[in-house]
Amino acid sequence: MSRIVRIHEYGDASVLRIEDVAVPAPAADEVQIAVKAIGINRAEVMFRNHAYLQEAEFPSRLGYEAAGTVVTVGADVTGFAEGEAVSVIPPLDIARWGTYGEVANVPARLVVKHPAALSFEEAAAVWMQYVTAWGALVEQAKLGEGDFVIVTAASSSVGLAAFQIARMVGATVIATTRTGAKRQALIDAGAHHVVATEEDDLVARVMEITDGQGARVVLDPVGGPSFEPLTESMARGGILLQYGALSGEPTPFPLFSVLGKSLTLKGYLYSEIVSDDAALDRAKAFIVAGLESGALKPRIARTFSLDAIQDAHRFLESNDQIGKVVVTV
């Protein structure tokens, strides 16, 4: 029996229960790992709240990210040995391969032998943020030398990952945040410029920074009323990648900016990369190289124990922290 986090109903953090569960042997194409650390994501909060793309079948496991050691492998799996340190690229099913708990079975194609210099806590905080940011910025927007990119919700783990990836390819980062309280922290985290949207005129500041050209790329998980000024801040022929809807308010369609600047507005999901073997291999290679060189370095906001999993969820919901929330097992 292993200690596994499950939910038996939708609700607030109190529905997260640690239970003794018999975890089956891995399927032929899976790896079973002894979990040492878990990365906590807003997706899991949304799943728990019944606000996610996937429906739960109760009782349900949950969790996308983990790092640990190999326990055993399925019959068709090669290349992994018992005791090896590995981390998990989030799979396409948040429940079937749930990582919250002492043991998890995960698809072998999504298991990575991360650089040895990473702690388990750091390794558990890698893949969701870096694959999400890489897929949008490098794979789809072709961000490169001399480009300007606007990163909204900049203090999130994906936002911080976007800073580092943009710097790796020679782009300039314009981070947005509501107030100036986090300005220096975001600069320290890798942003070249920070615009406080409740204090500054976003369009005017971006045009000043870009010498009137605007930003060619925008990475936004917010939507809502900020959508129009973002498109007004873009360069002709630019691309905006929308990967979330944190605002909750209606998102107006910026018709005149789109027409006048020939903009591309694209909905983007992390699953686009994970479901494509070739793209996934490119993501792995880029991210592992960045981790090995030190250009990519996950930032952890706070660490909780598995027994405090409810507190970890409450912290993530109630704090606009800079970096990733991690649970140790």
XYZ file of N, CA and C in Angstrom, residues 58-301:
732
model
N -14.608 9.543 -9.848
C -14.262 9.422 -8.430
C -14.218 7.968 -7.969
N -13.309 7.663 -7.021
C -12.265 8.537 -6.491
C -11.160 8.731 -7.525
N -10.613 9.913 -7.581
C -9.684 10.264 -8.643
C -8.326 10.685 -8.093
N -7.290 10.164 -8.719
C -5.952 10.719 -8.506
C -5.847 12.026 -9.286
N -4.779 12.752 -9.039
C -4.507 13.955 -9.798
C -3.024 14.273 -9.715
N -2.582 15.155 -10.573
C -1.187 15.575 -10.551
C -0.497 15.381 -11.878
N 0.254 16.388 -12.294
C 0.940 16.369 -13.576
C 2.452 16.154 -13.472
N 3.085 16.678 -12.430
C 4.552 16.693 -12.389
C 5.093 15.949 -11.179
N 6.263 15.328 -11.374
C 6.927 14.649 -10.261
C 8.370 14.375 -10.636
N 9.169 14.137 -9.611
C 10.530 13.627 -9.784
C 10.755 12.568 -8.725
N 11.573 11.583 -9.050
C 11.828 10.507 -8.094
C 12.790 9.502 -8.663
N 12.680 8.259 -8.232
C 13.574 7.203 -8.695
C 12.768 6.063 -9.297
N 13.353 5.395 -10.266
C 12.683 4.293 -10.946
C 12.542 3.107 -9.994
N 11.314 2.585 -9.877
C 11.047 1.375 -9.097
C 11.102 0.163 -10.010
N 10.350 0.214 -11.101
C 10.303 -0.871 -12.068
C 9.762 -0.322 -13.377
N 9.886 -1.094 -14.439
C 9.429 -0.636 -15.753
C 8.535 -1.693 -16.375
N 7.691 -1.241 -17.322
C 6.817 -2.148 -18.037
C 7.577 -3.034 -19.006
N 6.887 -4.042 -19.507
C 7.522 -5.079 -20.322
C 8.149 -4.537 -21.602
N 7.616 -3.468 -22.160
C 8.119 -2.943 -23.431
C 9.096 -1.782 -23.261
N 9.448 -1.457 -22.033
C 10.269 -0.276 -21.769
C 11.736 -0.644 -21.658
N 12.583 0.101 -22.332
C 14.034 -0.053 -22.221
C 14.647 1.306 -21.895
N 15.881 1.281 -21.440
C 16.603 2.530 -21.224
C 16.519 3.092 -19.827
N 15.780 2.429 -18.930
C 15.695 2.882 -17.544
C 16.033 1.722 -16.615
N 16.730 2.038 -15.522
C 17.128 1.017 -14.559
C 16.640 1.391 -13.172
N 16.393 0.395 -12.364
C 15.940 0.619 -10.994
C 16.884 1.564 -10.262
N 16.310 2.539 -9.575
C 17.086 3.468 -8.771
C 17.522 4.727 -9.489
N 17.350 4.792 -10.819
C 17.763 5.990 -11.550
C 16.878 7.179 -11.198
N 17.492 8.353 -11.107
C 16.750 9.580 -10.837
C 16.109 10.082 -12.126
N 14.801 10.336 -12.067
C 14.062 10.768 -13.249
C 13.033 11.825 -12.871
N 12.537 12.515 -13.884
C 11.423 13.448 -13.700
C 10.418 13.232 -14.808
N 9.216 13.779 -14.618
C 8.086 13.450 -15.480
C 7.606 14.678 -16.244
N 7.560 14.554 -17.565
C 6.882 15.545 -18.396
C 5.388 15.302 -18.254
N 4.600 16.307 -17.916
C 3.174 16.074 -17.658
C 2.469 15.361 -18.804
N 1.773 14.266 -18.506
C 1.052 13.511 -19.529
C -0.257 14.188 -19.915
N -1.007 13.550 -20.805
C -2.227 14.150 -21.335
C -3.447 13.895 -20.466
N -3.311 13.080 -19.431
C -4.434 12.759 -18.547
C -4.014 13.048 -17.110
N -4.660 14.017 -16.486
C -4.270 14.472 -15.151
C -4.588 13.445 -14.072
N -5.528 12.541 -14.351
C -5.984 11.576 -13.352
C -5.379 10.189 -13.562
N -5.410 9.706 -14.794
C -4.907 8.356 -15.061
C -3.466 8.196 -14.607
N -2.642 9.202 -14.868
C -1.240 9.153 -14.471
C -0.957 10.170 -13.350
N -1.887 10.293 -12.422
C -1.729 11.263 -11.344
C -0.447 11.045 -10.559
N 0.234 12.127 -10.257
C 1.548 12.051 -9.606
C 1.515 12.363 -8.111
N 0.359 12.784 -7.576
C 0.286 13.115 -6.153
C 0.308 11.818 -5.329
N 1.403 11.551 -4.678
C 1.489 10.364 -3.845
C 2.897 9.812 -3.802
N 3.054 8.697 -3.126
C 4.376 8.100 -2.942
C 4.840 7.319 -4.164
N 3.909 6.820 -4.964
C 4.232 6.007 -6.135
C 3.358 6.444 -7.292
N 3.937 6.469 -8.500
C 3.162 6.832 -9.689
C 3.627 6.017 -10.882
N 2.673 5.572 -11.695
C 2.957 4.969 -12.998
C 2.751 6.027 -14.060
N 3.750 6.204 -14.925
C 3.684 7.261 -15.935
C 4.184 6.727 -17.273
N 3.746 7.320 -18.393
C 4.205 6.858 -19.708
C 5.720 6.999 -19.856
N 6.356 5.950 -20.348
C 7.817 5.948 -20.459
C 8.322 7.067 -21.360
N 7.564 7.415 -22.419
C 8.006 8.461 -23.349
C 8.083 9.828 -22.687
N 7.465 9.960 -21.507
C 7.454 11.238 -20.804
C 8.356 11.246 -19.575
N 9.178 10.224 -19.435
C 10.114 10.144 -18.313
C 11.498 10.561 -18.809
N 12.157 11.432 -18.060
C 13.430 12.003 -18.478
C 14.477 11.812 -17.373
N 15.668 11.415 -17.772
C 16.803 11.421 -16.844
C 17.349 12.855 -16.837
N 16.910 13.624 -15.876
C 17.286 15.033 -15.834
C 18.744 15.189 -15.393
N 19.345 16.358 -15.636
C 20.729 16.576 -15.222
C 20.935 16.311 -13.729
N 22.042 15.658 -13.405
C 22.301 15.222 -12.035
C 22.412 16.390 -11.061
N 22.738 17.567 -11.559
C 22.906 18.719 -10.675
C 21.588 19.206 -10.091
N 20.460 18.798 -10.677
C 19.161 19.231 -10.172
C 18.763 18.422 -8.940
N 18.214 19.092 -7.942
C 17.593 18.393 -6.823
C 16.264 17.823 -7.291
N 15.696 16.893 -6.509
C 14.382 16.363 -6.866
C 13.342 17.490 -6.872
N 13.463 18.428 -5.945
C 12.507 19.541 -5.892
C 12.596 20.385 -7.162
N 13.811 20.673 -7.605
C 13.970 21.446 -8.838
C 13.464 20.661 -10.048
N 13.794 19.366 -10.100
C 13.392 18.544 -11.240
C 11.877 18.443 -11.348
N 11.192 18.442 -10.209
C 9.725 18.389 -10.216
C 9.110 19.699 -10.684
N 9.905 20.741 -10.759
C 9.414 22.067 -11.142
C 9.829 22.458 -12.556
N 10.282 21.491 -13.355
C 10.846 21.804 -14.661
C 9.833 21.759 -15.792
N 9.174 20.612 -15.974
C 8.665 20.290 -17.300
C 7.402 21.027 -17.705
N 6.457 21.214 -16.832
C 5.251 21.936 -17.233
C 5.591 23.339 -17.705
N 6.401 24.043 -16.934
C 6.665 25.435 -17.280
C 7.543 25.575 -18.518
N 8.594 24.759 -18.611
C 9.513 24.938 -19.731
C 8.945 24.400 -21.036
N 8.237 23.267 -21.001
C 7.628 22.767 -22.238
C 6.543 23.730 -22.717
N 5.737 24.248 -21.790
C 4.696 25.207 -22.166
C 5.306 26.435 -22.831
N 6.306 27.023 -22.203
C 6.916 28.239 -22.745
C 7.684 27.961 -24.032
N 8.426 26.863 -24.070
C 9.183 26.525 -25.279
C 8.252 26.293 -26.465
N 7.185 25.539 -26.244
C 6.271 25.234 -27.331
C 5.674 26.478 -27.952
N 5.307 27.433 -27.108
C 4.712 28.670 -27.611
C 5.752 29.562 -28.268
N 6.833 29.814 -27.574
C 7.786 30.827 -28.027
C 8.700 30.336 -29.144
N 9.255 29.148 -28.983
C 10.251 28.661 -29.941
C 9.607 27.848 -31.057
N 8.813 26.846 -30.691
C 8.234 25.959 -31.689
C 7.213 26.673 -32.563
N 6.371 27.509 -31.980
C 5.282 28.102 -32.758
C 5.551 29.548 -33.181
N 6.049 30.383 -32.278
C 6.287 31.783 -32.638
C 7.644 32.009 -33.294
N 8.525 31.004 -33.238
C 9.874 31.117 -33.818
C 10.619 32.327 -33.262
N 10.468 32.531 -31.948
C 11.145 33.649 -31.290
C 12.655 33.538 -31.489
N 13.300 34.683 -31.752
C 14.734 34.629 -31.998
C 15.433 35.941 -31.721
N 16.650 36.014 -32.167
C 17.523 37.161 -31.951
C 16.848 38.445 -32.427
N 16.819 39.447 -31.544
C 16.292 40.749 -31.901
C 14.804 40.918 -31.701
N 14.075 39.830 -31.407
C 12.638 39.925 -31.178
C 12.334 40.526 -29.814
N 11.167 41.172 -29.721
C 10.605 41.586 -28.443
C 9.408 40.688 -28.146
N 9.304 40.230 -26.891
C 8.180 39.397 -26.484
C 7.569 39.973 -25.218
N 6.241 40.120 -25.217
C 5.514 40.527 -24.018
C 5.058 39.271 -23.297
N 5.399 39.176 -22.016
C 5.013 38.035 -21.190
C 4.095 38.550 -20.090
N 2.823 38.141 -20.119
C 1.882 38.550 -19.085
C 1.832 37.488 -17.991
N 1.169 37.818 -16.857
C 1.204 36.935 -15.680
C 2.646 36.530 -15.423
N 3.510 37.518 -15.414
C 4.948 37.275 -15.511
C 5.549 36.578 -14.300
N 4.881 36.667 -13.137
C 5.459 36.040 -11.942
C 5.106 34.564 -11.825
N 4.298 34.044 -12.754
C 3.962 32.622 -12.746
C 5.176 31.798 -13.151
N 5.119 30.488 -12.910
C 6.252 29.639 -13.279
C 6.463 29.647 -14.791
N 5.379 29.655 -15.578
C 5.532 29.715 -17.029
C 6.113 31.069 -17.448
N 5.688 32.127 -16.786
C 6.243 33.438 -17.084
C 7.743 33.492 -16.862
N 8.196 32.978 -15.726
C 9.634 32.969 -15.430
C 10.383 32.088 -16.417
N 9.785 30.950 -16.781
C 10.408 30.079 -17.781
C 10.535 30.808 -19.118
N 9.512 31.584 -19.470
C 9.544 32.335 -20.730
C 10.694 33.341 -20.733
N 10.949 33.983 -19.597
C 12.095 34.911 -19.518
C 13.374 34.188 -19.928
N 13.607 33.048 -19.310
C 14.872 32.331 -19.504
C 15.005 31.807 -20.928
N 13.913 31.275 -21.465
C 13.957 30.760 -22.835
C 14.167 31.897 -23.830
N 13.488 33.021 -23.617
C 13.668 34.170 -24.509
C 15.118 34.636 -24.500
N 15.716 34.684 -23.335
C 17.123 35.084 -23.244
C 18.031 34.083 -23.962
N 17.709 32.791 -23.871
C 18.517 31.778 -24.550
C 18.559 31.997 -26.052
N 17.463 32.491 -26.632
C 17.416 32.662 -28.089
C 17.682 34.102 -28.516
N 18.041 34.968 -27.567
C 18.444 36.324 -27.911
C 17.337 37.343 -28.015
N 16.161 37.045 -27.454
C 15.035 37.980 -27.506
C 15.014 38.882 -26.273
N 14.270 39.961 -26.358
C 14.121 40.915 -25.259
C 12.750 40.746 -24.632
N 12.713 40.624 -23.293
C 11.482 40.337 -22.559
C 10.883 41.601 -21.975
N 9.594 41.830 -22.272
C 8.810 42.878 -21.624
C 7.774 42.163 -20.757
N 7.951 42.211 -19.461
C 7.046 41.538 -18.531
C 5.969 42.496 -18.070
N 4.749 41.984 -17.905
C 3.693 42.815 -17.345
C 3.267 42.277 -15.988
N 2.921 43.205 -15.112
C 2.418 42.891 -13.783
C 1.464 44.006 -13.395
N 0.586 43.763 -12.442
C -0.435 44.769 -12.145
C 0.153 46.040 -11.526
N 1.014 45.893 -10.546
C 1.608 47.053 -9.862
C 3.122 46.936 -9.890
N 3.780 47.986 -9.428
C 5.236 47.993 -9.430
C 5.871 47.241 -8.276
N 5.050 46.601 -7.440
C 5.600 45.943 -6.249
C 6.604 44.847 -6.587
N 6.393 44.181 -7.721
C 7.273 43.071 -8.097
C 8.287 43.451 -9.179
N 8.361 44.729 -9.471
C 9.209 45.155 -10.587
C 10.637 44.640 -10.448
N 11.270 44.897 -9.308
C 12.666 44.501 -9.152
C 12.822 42.985 -9.119
N 11.851 42.304 -8.492
C 11.930 40.838 -8.445
C 11.858 40.250 -9.846
N 11.038 40.822 -10.714
C 10.926 40.320 -12.079
C 12.176 40.649 -12.893
N 12.749 41.807 -12.658
C 14.023 42.133 -13.304
C 15.099 41.137 -12.846
N 15.129 40.879 -11.548
C 16.109 39.918 -11.016
C 15.888 38.515 -11.594
N 14.632 38.208 -11.929
C 14.303 36.884 -12.470
C 14.578 36.773 -13.966
N 14.915 37.883 -14.613
C 15.311 37.787 -16.009
C 14.589 38.680 -16.992
N 13.580 39.430 -16.563
C 12.908 40.353 -17.487
C 13.832 41.531 -17.807
N 13.809 41.965 -19.063
C 14.588 43.154 -19.429
C 13.850 44.430 -19.055
N 12.517 44.397 -19.202
C 11.671 45.544 -18.892
C 10.426 45.040 -18.177
N 9.863 45.869 -17.298
C 8.638 45.526 -16.581
C 7.659 46.680 -16.727
N 6.418 46.359 -17.114
C 5.367 47.356 -17.228
C 4.284 47.023 -16.211
N 4.021 47.950 -15.287
C 2.954 47.787 -14.294
C 1.669 48.334 -14.912
N 0.752 47.445 -15.277
C -0.387 47.846 -16.104
C -1.390 48.732 -15.391
N -1.414 48.725 -14.054
C -2.313 49.626 -13.320
C -1.691 50.998 -13.094
N -0.407 51.123 -13.420
C 0.307 52.379 -13.190
C 0.842 52.996 -14.484
N 1.094 52.173 -15.471
C 1.697 52.623 -16.722
C 0.734 52.410 -17.884
N 0.941 53.162 -18.941
C 0.213 52.949 -20.197
C 0.962 51.865 -20.966
N 0.371 50.673 -21.062
C 1.063 49.543 -21.668
C 1.495 49.839 -23.100
N 0.570 50.342 -23.897
C 0.893 50.572 -25.305
C 2.021 51.588 -25.438
N 1.935 52.696 -24.697
C 2.965 53.735 -24.785
C 4.323 53.207 -24.341
N 4.347 52.429 -23.249
C 5.615 51.903 -22.745
C 6.227 50.901 -23.727
N 5.405 50.033 -24.296
C 5.953 49.057 -25.241
C 6.488 49.757 -26.481
N 5.782 50.740 -26.968
C 6.256 51.463 -28.149
C 7.546 52.222 -27.845
N 7.643 52.740 -26.626
C 8.885 53.404 -26.230
C 10.048 52.408 -26.194
N 9.811 51.242 -25.590
C 10.861 50.220 -25.458
C 11.291 49.689 -26.821
N 10.339 49.529 -27.741
C 10.623 48.912 -29.041
C 10.888 49.925 -30.139
N 11.071 51.172 -29.771
C 11.336 52.247 -30.740
C 10.220 52.347 -31.769
N 8.983 52.199 -31.269
C 7.807 52.396 -32.100
C 7.366 51.202 -32.924
N 8.094 50.094 -32.830
C 7.769 48.935 -33.669
C 6.722 48.014 -33.050
N 6.659 47.940 -31.743
C 5.795 46.988 -31.064
C 6.483 45.641 -30.892
N 5.871 44.776 -30.121
C 6.431 43.452 -29.837
C 5.908 42.455 -30.863
N 6.808 41.651 -31.420
C 6.361 40.672 -32.427
C 5.608 39.505 -31.801
N 5.908 39.168 -30.526
C 5.315 37.997 -29.884
C 4.708 38.397 -28.549
N 3.535 37.848 -28.253
C 2.891 38.010 -26.947
C 2.538 36.617 -26.426
N 2.853 36.360 -25.155
C 2.490 35.114 -24.480
C 1.565 35.475 -23.327
N 0.287 35.043 -23.435
C -0.725 35.516 -22.486
C -1.621 34.381 -21.996
N -1.738 34.210 -20.651
C -2.698 33.254 -20.104
C -3.913 33.920 -19.476
N -4.091 35.225 -19.714
C -5.084 35.996 -18.963
C -6.348 36.240 -19.770
N -6.220 36.852 -20.955
C -7.397 37.231 -21.731
C -8.141 38.381 -21.069
N -9.428 38.509 -21.348
C -10.232 39.563 -20.740
C -9.939 40.933 -21.321
N -10.201 41.989 -20.548
C -10.070 43.357 -21.054
C -8.657 43.729 -21.485
N -7.651 43.040 -20.980
C -6.266 43.377 -21.345
C -5.918 42.958 -22.767
N -6.782 42.199 -23.406
C -6.491 41.661 -24.732
C -6.288 42.767 -25.762
N -7.147 43.773 -25.732
C -7.059 44.843 -26.730
C -5.771 45.650 -26.611
N -5.395 46.147 -25.410
C -4.114 46.866 -25.348
C -2.913 45.997 -25.696
N -3.000 44.694 -25.434
C -1.898 43.820 -25.836
C -1.735 43.820 -27.350
N -2.842 43.685 -28.075
C -2.733 43.667 -29.537
C -2.314 45.032 -30.075
N -2.723 46.091 -29.410
C -2.282 47.428 -29.821
C -0.781 47.605 -29.620
N -0.199 46.787 -28.738
C 1.231 46.876 -28.440
C 2.082 46.017 -29.364
N 1.438 45.315 -30.291
C 2.163 44.361 -31.127
C 2.684 44.974 -32.417
N 3.695 44.325 -32.970
C 4.272 44.736 -34.247
C 3.449 44.178 -35.400
N 3.589 44.797 -36.543
C 2.925 44.287 -37.745
C 3.384 42.848 -38.009
N 2.412 41.975 -38.295
C 2.740 40.579 -38.555
C 3.037 39.768 -37.305
N 2.737 40.322 -36.136
C 3.045 39.641 -34.881
C 2.103 38.492 -34.573
N 2.466 37.724 -33.555
C 1.655 36.587 -33.146
C 1.426 36.632 -31.636
N 0.178 36.443 -31.240
C -0.198 36.355 -29.828
C -0.632 34.923 -29.545
N -0.006 34.305 -28.553
C -0.355 32.950 -28.160
C -1.111 32.993 -26.848
N -2.367 32.550 -26.888
C -3.247 32.571 -25.730
C -3.295 31.172 -25.135
N -2.772 31.016 -23.893
C -2.706 29.672 -23.327
C -3.495 29.543 -22.024
N -4.392 30.481 -21.760
C -5.214 30.404 -20.560
C -6.294 31.464 -20.598
N -7.136 31.439 -19.535
C -8.246 32.388 -19.432
C -8.414 32.810 -17.987
N -7.330 33.307 -17.394
C -7.347 33.622 -15.970
C -8.282 34.768 -15.627
N -8.553 35.649 -16.573
C -9.369 36.820 -16.270
C -10.774 36.449 -15.826
N -11.398 35.537 -16.542
C -12.781 35.201 -16.245
C -13.776 36.171 -16.852
N -13.310 37.318 -17.347
C -14.179 38.298 -18.003
C -14.191 38.060 -19.508
N -15.207 38.561 -20.204
C -15.244 38.410 -21.658
C -13.989 38.997 -22.310
N -13.535 38.340 -23.354
C -12.358 38.797 -24.084
C -12.807 39.400 -25.414
N -12.689 40.709 -25.577
C -13.141 41.347 -26.817
C -12.225 40.983 -27.984
N -12.801 40.908 -29.169
C -11.980 40.644 -30.347
C -11.469 41.974 -30.903
N -10.145 42.167 -30.959
C -9.566 43.455 -31.377
C -9.490 43.562 -32.900
N -10.628 43.731 -33.523
C -10.745 43.634 -34.972
C -9.791 44.565 -35.711
N -9.748 45.844 -35.311
C -8.966 46.808 -36.076
C -7.468 46.579 -35.933
N -7.017 46.168 -34.740
C -5.600 45.832 -34.587
C -5.227 44.613 -35.422
N -6.100 43.607 -35.418
C -5.823 42.380 -36.166
C -5.759 42.672 -37.658
N -6.728 43.443 -38.145
C -6.733 43.778 -39.567
C -5.586 44.714 -39.933
N -5.430 45.761 -39.136
C -4.446 46.783 -39.471
C -3.014 46.300 -39.415
N -2.753 45.304 -38.566
C -1.377 44.819 -38.403
C -1.167 43.391 -38.916
N -2.209 42.808 -39.511
C -2.117 41.421 -40.000
C -1.620 40.489 -38.897
N -2.278 40.559 -37.733
C -1.843 39.781 -36.580
C -2.363 38.344 -36.641
N -1.631 37.461 -35.997
C -2.077 36.093 -35.774
C -2.395 35.928 -34.294
N -3.614 35.501 -33.994
C -4.022 35.202 -32.626
C -4.258 33.702 -32.554
N -3.490 33.003 -31.714
C -3.570 31.548 -31.690
C -3.821 31.023 -30.286
N -4.829 30.178 -30.147
C -4.985 29.439 -28.914
C -3.937 28.356 -28.851
N -3.299 28.217 -27.704
C -2.175 27.275 -27.580
C -2.355 26.433 -26.331
N -2.155 25.119 -26.489
C -2.204 24.192 -25.369
C -0.893 23.417 -25.284
N -0.461 23.207 -24.071
C 0.727 22.397 -23.796
C 0.642 21.027 -24.477
N -0.566 20.483 -24.571
C -0.758 19.155 -25.140
C -0.347 19.086 -26.607
N -0.281 20.211 -27.296
C 0.160 20.205 -28.690
C 1.583 19.676 -28.817
N 2.403 19.943 -27.830
C 3.784 19.472 -27.840
C 3.864 18.039 -27.344
N 3.173 17.739 -26.252
C 3.262 16.419 -25.633
C 2.699 15.326 -26.539
N 1.740 15.660 -27.378
C 1.123 14.661 -28.240
C 1.874 14.456 -29.556
N 2.937 15.213 -29.778
C 3.714 15.143 -31.018
C 5.121 14.663 -30.680
N 5.467 13.438 -31.065
C 6.758 12.862 -30.673
C 7.948 13.697 -31.138
N 7.888 14.193 -32.359
C 9.013 14.967 -32.886
C 9.171 16.288 -32.139
N 8.052 16.976 -31.902
C 8.111 18.232 -31.149
C 8.578 17.977 -29.715
N 8.108 16.901 -29.124
C 8.510 16.569 -27.762
C 10.000 16.313 -27.683
N 10.558 15.619 -28.669
C 12.002 15.376 -28.686
C 12.772 16.687 -28.800
N 12.265 17.607 -29.609
C 12.929 18.915 -29.721
C 12.864 19.678 -28.406
N 11.711 19.594 -27.742
C 11.570 20.266 -26.444
C 12.539 19.684 -25.424
N 12.599 18.354 -25.325
C 13.513 17.707 -24.383
C 14.950 18.164 -24.617
N 15.382 18.143 -25.886
C 16.765 18.491 -26.202
C 17.081 19.938 -25.806
N 16.183 20.850 -26.139
C 16.398 22.261 -25.815
C 16.449 22.466 -24.306
N 15.496 21.874 -23.600
C 15.378 22.109 -22.156
C 16.517 21.448 -21.392
N 16.865 20.219 -21.742
C 17.984 19.557 -21.058
C 19.278 20.330 -21.284
N 19.485 20.811 -22.509
C 20.688 21.612 -22.783
C 20.697 22.883 -21.941
N 19.539 23.520 -21.814
C 19.456 24.728 -20.998
C 19.679 24.459 -19.528
N 19.158 23.341 -19.039
C 19.374 22.972 -17.636
C 20.841 22.662 -17.385
N 21.473 21.964 -18.322
C 22.887 21.609 -18.155
C 23.788 22.835 -18.177
N 23.449 23.809 -19.011
C 24.283 25.012 -19.109
C 24.017 26.005 -17.988
N 22.867 25.856 -17.318
C 22.481 26.813 -16.293
C 21.643 27.957 -16.817
N 21.409 27.995 -18.142
C 20.557 29.046 -18.705
C 19.122 28.898 -18.230
N 18.698 27.663 -17.973
C 17.381 27.388 -17.413
C 17.554 26.921 -15.982
N 16.885 27.577 -15.068
C 17.002 27.263 -13.645
C 15.640 27.465 -13.001
N 14.939 26.369 -12.647
C 13.607 26.538 -12.044
C 13.685 27.261 -10.709
N 12.711 28.121 -10.487
C 12.656 28.890 -9.242
C 11.502 28.373 -8.393
N 11.801 28.019 -7.145
C 10.794 27.464 -6.239
C 10.369 28.539 -5.247
N 9.060 28.795 -5.217
C 8.527 29.820 -4.325
C 8.415 29.312 -2.897
